[in-house]
Every structure is written in structure tokens, then in C-alpha cells.
Short mmCIF file of C-alpha atoms in Angstrom, two decimals:
data_model
loop_
_atom_site.label_atom_id
_atom_site.label_comp_id
_atom_site.label_asym_id
_atom_site.label_seq_id
_atom_site.Cartn_x
_atom_site.Cartn_y
_atom_site.Cartn_z
CA VAL Q 1 -8.07 -6.21 -5.82
CA GLN Q 2 -6.00 -3.09 -5.21
CA LEU Q 3 -5.72 0.27 -6.93
CA GLN Q 4 -2.70 2.31 -5.86
CA ALA Q 5 -2.87 5.97 -6.82
CA SER Q 6 0.24 8.12 -6.71
CA GLY Q 7 1.83 11.23 -8.17
CA GLY Q 8 0.03 13.97 -6.31
CA GLY Q 9 1.79 16.91 -4.74
CA LEU Q 10 1.98 20.64 -4.19
CA VAL Q 11 2.46 22.68 -7.36
CA GLN Q 12 1.94 26.23 -8.57
CA THR Q 13 -0.66 27.53 -10.98
CA GLY Q 14 0.23 26.55 -14.52
CA ASP Q 15 2.36 23.56 -13.51
CA SER Q 16 1.82 19.95 -14.56
CA LEU Q 17 1.48 16.66 -12.70
CA ARG Q 18 0.99 13.08 -13.80
CA LEU Q 19 -1.03 10.80 -11.59
CA SER Q 20 -0.65 7.04 -11.79
CA CYS Q 21 -3.01 4.27 -10.77
CA ALA Q 22 -1.46 0.82 -10.55
CA ALA Q 23 -3.95 -2.03 -10.54
CA SER Q 24 -3.33 -5.44 -9.05
CA GLY Q 25 -5.58 -8.45 -8.73
CA LEU Q 26 -7.43 -7.66 -11.92
CA THR Q 27 -6.79 -6.82 -15.55
CA LEU Q 28 -7.27 -3.17 -16.44
CA SER Q 29 -8.35 -3.98 -19.98
CA MET Q 30 -11.50 -5.66 -18.67
CA TYR Q 31 -12.82 -2.44 -17.13
CA HIS Q 32 -13.84 1.14 -17.73
CA MET Q 33 -11.25 3.28 -15.94
CA GLY Q 34 -11.93 6.68 -14.46
CA TRP Q 35 -10.49 9.47 -12.39
CA PHE Q 36 -12.57 11.40 -9.88
CA ARG Q 37 -11.75 14.15 -7.42
CA GLN Q 38 -13.10 15.55 -4.19
CA ALA Q 39 -12.32 19.03 -2.96
CA PRO Q 40 -12.80 19.99 0.70
CA GLY Q 41 -16.46 20.46 1.50
CA LYS Q 42 -17.58 19.28 -1.93
CA GLU Q 43 -19.00 16.13 -3.42
CA ARG Q 44 -16.78 13.73 -5.31
CA GLU Q 45 -16.92 14.59 -9.00
CA PHE Q 46 -16.09 12.91 -12.26
CA VAL Q 47 -12.91 14.03 -14.02
CA ALA Q 48 -12.14 11.65 -16.90
CA VAL Q 49 -12.83 8.14 -18.14
CA ILE Q 50 -11.55 5.74 -20.74
CA SER Q 51 -12.49 2.18 -21.56
CA ARG Q 52 -10.31 -0.66 -22.64
CA ARG Q 53 -13.29 -2.91 -21.98
CA SER Q 54 -15.35 -1.37 -24.77
CA GLY Q 55 -12.75 0.70 -26.61
CA GLY Q 56 -14.68 3.89 -25.88
CA GLY Q 57 -13.61 7.29 -24.71
CA PRO Q 58 -11.87 9.21 -23.47
CA TYR Q 59 -14.46 11.52 -21.98
CA TYR Q 60 -13.71 14.49 -19.78
CA ALA Q 61 -15.50 16.83 -17.43
CA ASP Q 62 -15.86 20.30 -18.95
CA ALA Q 63 -13.67 21.78 -16.22
CA VAL Q 64 -10.63 19.78 -17.32
CA LYS Q 65 -11.21 19.36 -21.04
CA GLY Q 66 -8.16 20.43 -23.02
CA ARG Q 67 -5.89 20.36 -19.96
CA PHE Q 68 -6.07 16.78 -18.67
CA THR Q 69 -5.37 13.56 -20.55
CA ILE Q 70 -6.32 10.08 -19.38
CA SER Q 71 -4.45 7.05 -20.67
CA THR Q 72 -3.66 3.45 -19.83
CA HIS Q 73 -0.68 1.15 -20.25
CA ASN Q 74 -2.07 -2.35 -20.47
CA ALA Q 75 1.28 -4.11 -20.12
CA LYS Q 76 1.91 -2.26 -16.85
CA ASN Q 77 -1.74 -2.57 -15.80
CA THR Q 78 -1.55 1.11 -14.94
CA ALA Q 79 -3.64 4.15 -15.76
CA TYR Q 80 -2.50 7.76 -15.86
CA LEU Q 81 -3.92 11.24 -15.64
CA GLN Q 82 -1.69 13.89 -17.16
CA MET Q 83 -2.71 17.26 -15.76
CA ASN Q 84 -1.43 20.40 -17.44
CA SER Q 85 -2.08 24.09 -16.83
CA LEU Q 86 -3.19 23.36 -13.30
CA LYS Q 87 -5.42 25.86 -11.52
CA PRO Q 88 -6.14 26.38 -7.81
CA GLU Q 89 -9.64 25.01 -8.40
CA ASP Q 90 -8.06 21.68 -9.37
CA THR Q 91 -7.01 21.24 -5.74
CA ALA Q 92 -8.57 18.02 -4.48
CA VAL Q 93 -7.96 14.43 -3.56
CA TYR Q 94 -7.88 12.46 -6.80
CA TYR Q 95 -9.21 8.90 -6.92
CA CYS Q 96 -8.92 6.26 -9.60
CA SER Q 97 -11.68 3.76 -10.09
CA LEU Q 98 -12.63 0.80 -12.23
CA THR Q 99 -16.10 -0.37 -13.14
CA THR Q 100 -17.97 -2.70 -15.43
CA SER Q 101 -21.11 -0.60 -15.14
CA VAL Q 102 -23.18 -0.21 -18.28
CA ARG Q 103 -23.35 3.53 -17.61
CA TRP Q 104 -19.81 4.84 -17.40
CA THR Q 105 -19.17 7.72 -19.77
CA THR Q 106 -19.85 10.42 -17.16
CA GLY Q 107 -18.74 8.53 -14.07
CA TRP Q 108 -20.33 6.13 -11.64
CA ALA Q 109 -21.44 5.79 -8.04
CA ARG Q 110 -19.09 4.73 -5.25
CA ASP Q 111 -20.76 1.35 -4.94
CA SER Q 112 -20.40 0.61 -8.63
CA GLY Q 113 -16.69 -0.16 -8.81
CA PHE Q 114 -13.28 -0.52 -7.24
CA TRP Q 115 -11.58 2.57 -5.82
CA GLY Q 116 -8.04 3.56 -4.99
CA GLN Q 117 -7.07 5.36 -1.79
CA GLY Q 118 -6.66 8.80 -3.34
CA THR Q 119 -3.74 11.14 -3.87
CA GLN Q 120 -3.71 14.80 -2.85
CA VAL Q 121 -3.18 17.49 -5.47
CA THR Q 122 -2.72 21.03 -4.22
CA VAL Q 123 -2.33 23.94 -6.61
CA SER Q 124 -1.18 27.22 -5.11
CA SER Q 125 -2.03 30.57 -6.68
#
């Protein structure tokens, strides 16, 4: 099982980025799929989640609601996070993750799913 996250970079305030998470070794539609982020010195936090397993979501953290959009492309077995109107406080390493956990709508613990390696997003002011 492998999750390959990509698309991060250095952008300015107000710019957009689209992160991708390509899954191999499993079928994305069997899982709940989420994005998380971890800023320097902070705990990893939930960003967004959607489920092709149950057909639920998407759900977003309040900090990104209205600016970020999570989606999946089942044929490509890939998930995306479209990030618009980026702010310096969005600077973090972004991780994609898959889980079958019963509790998923506000994220899950590290030991409850598969995780990608992370992609750095830096937003300059």
C-alpha cells in the first residue's frame, strides 16, 4: 500500500495550489479519505475528509471551510485538495490518509489508517 502526495510548494498569500494523493495497492473507493496538516511545533490537525466508502462528506475544518475543496477521481485512484485564498497560517506539511474507521468525519488517529509521506506547503506573506 502506498500513498504518494504531491503538489506542494512555495506560494504567496492569496494564491492557489492543488495537492494530489495517488493511491496504489488499494482501491480508494473502499476508504474514507482525508487530508491533514502539521505546522512546525504543532500537532497534526484534520483539514478535510470525504468518503467513497460510505458516500458521506465532504467535511472541513473551520479554518479551511470555503477555501479548500477535497475531491477524488476513482478511475485514477487519486484524491485532491484544491486550496484557494491561501494564508500564511496554512503553511504546513500536508498528509493524505485513508481509513476504514467507524469514526472519520473529523479525522482519525495516526494508527487508524494509511498515510502518505507529506508534501510541504509554504505561504509567504
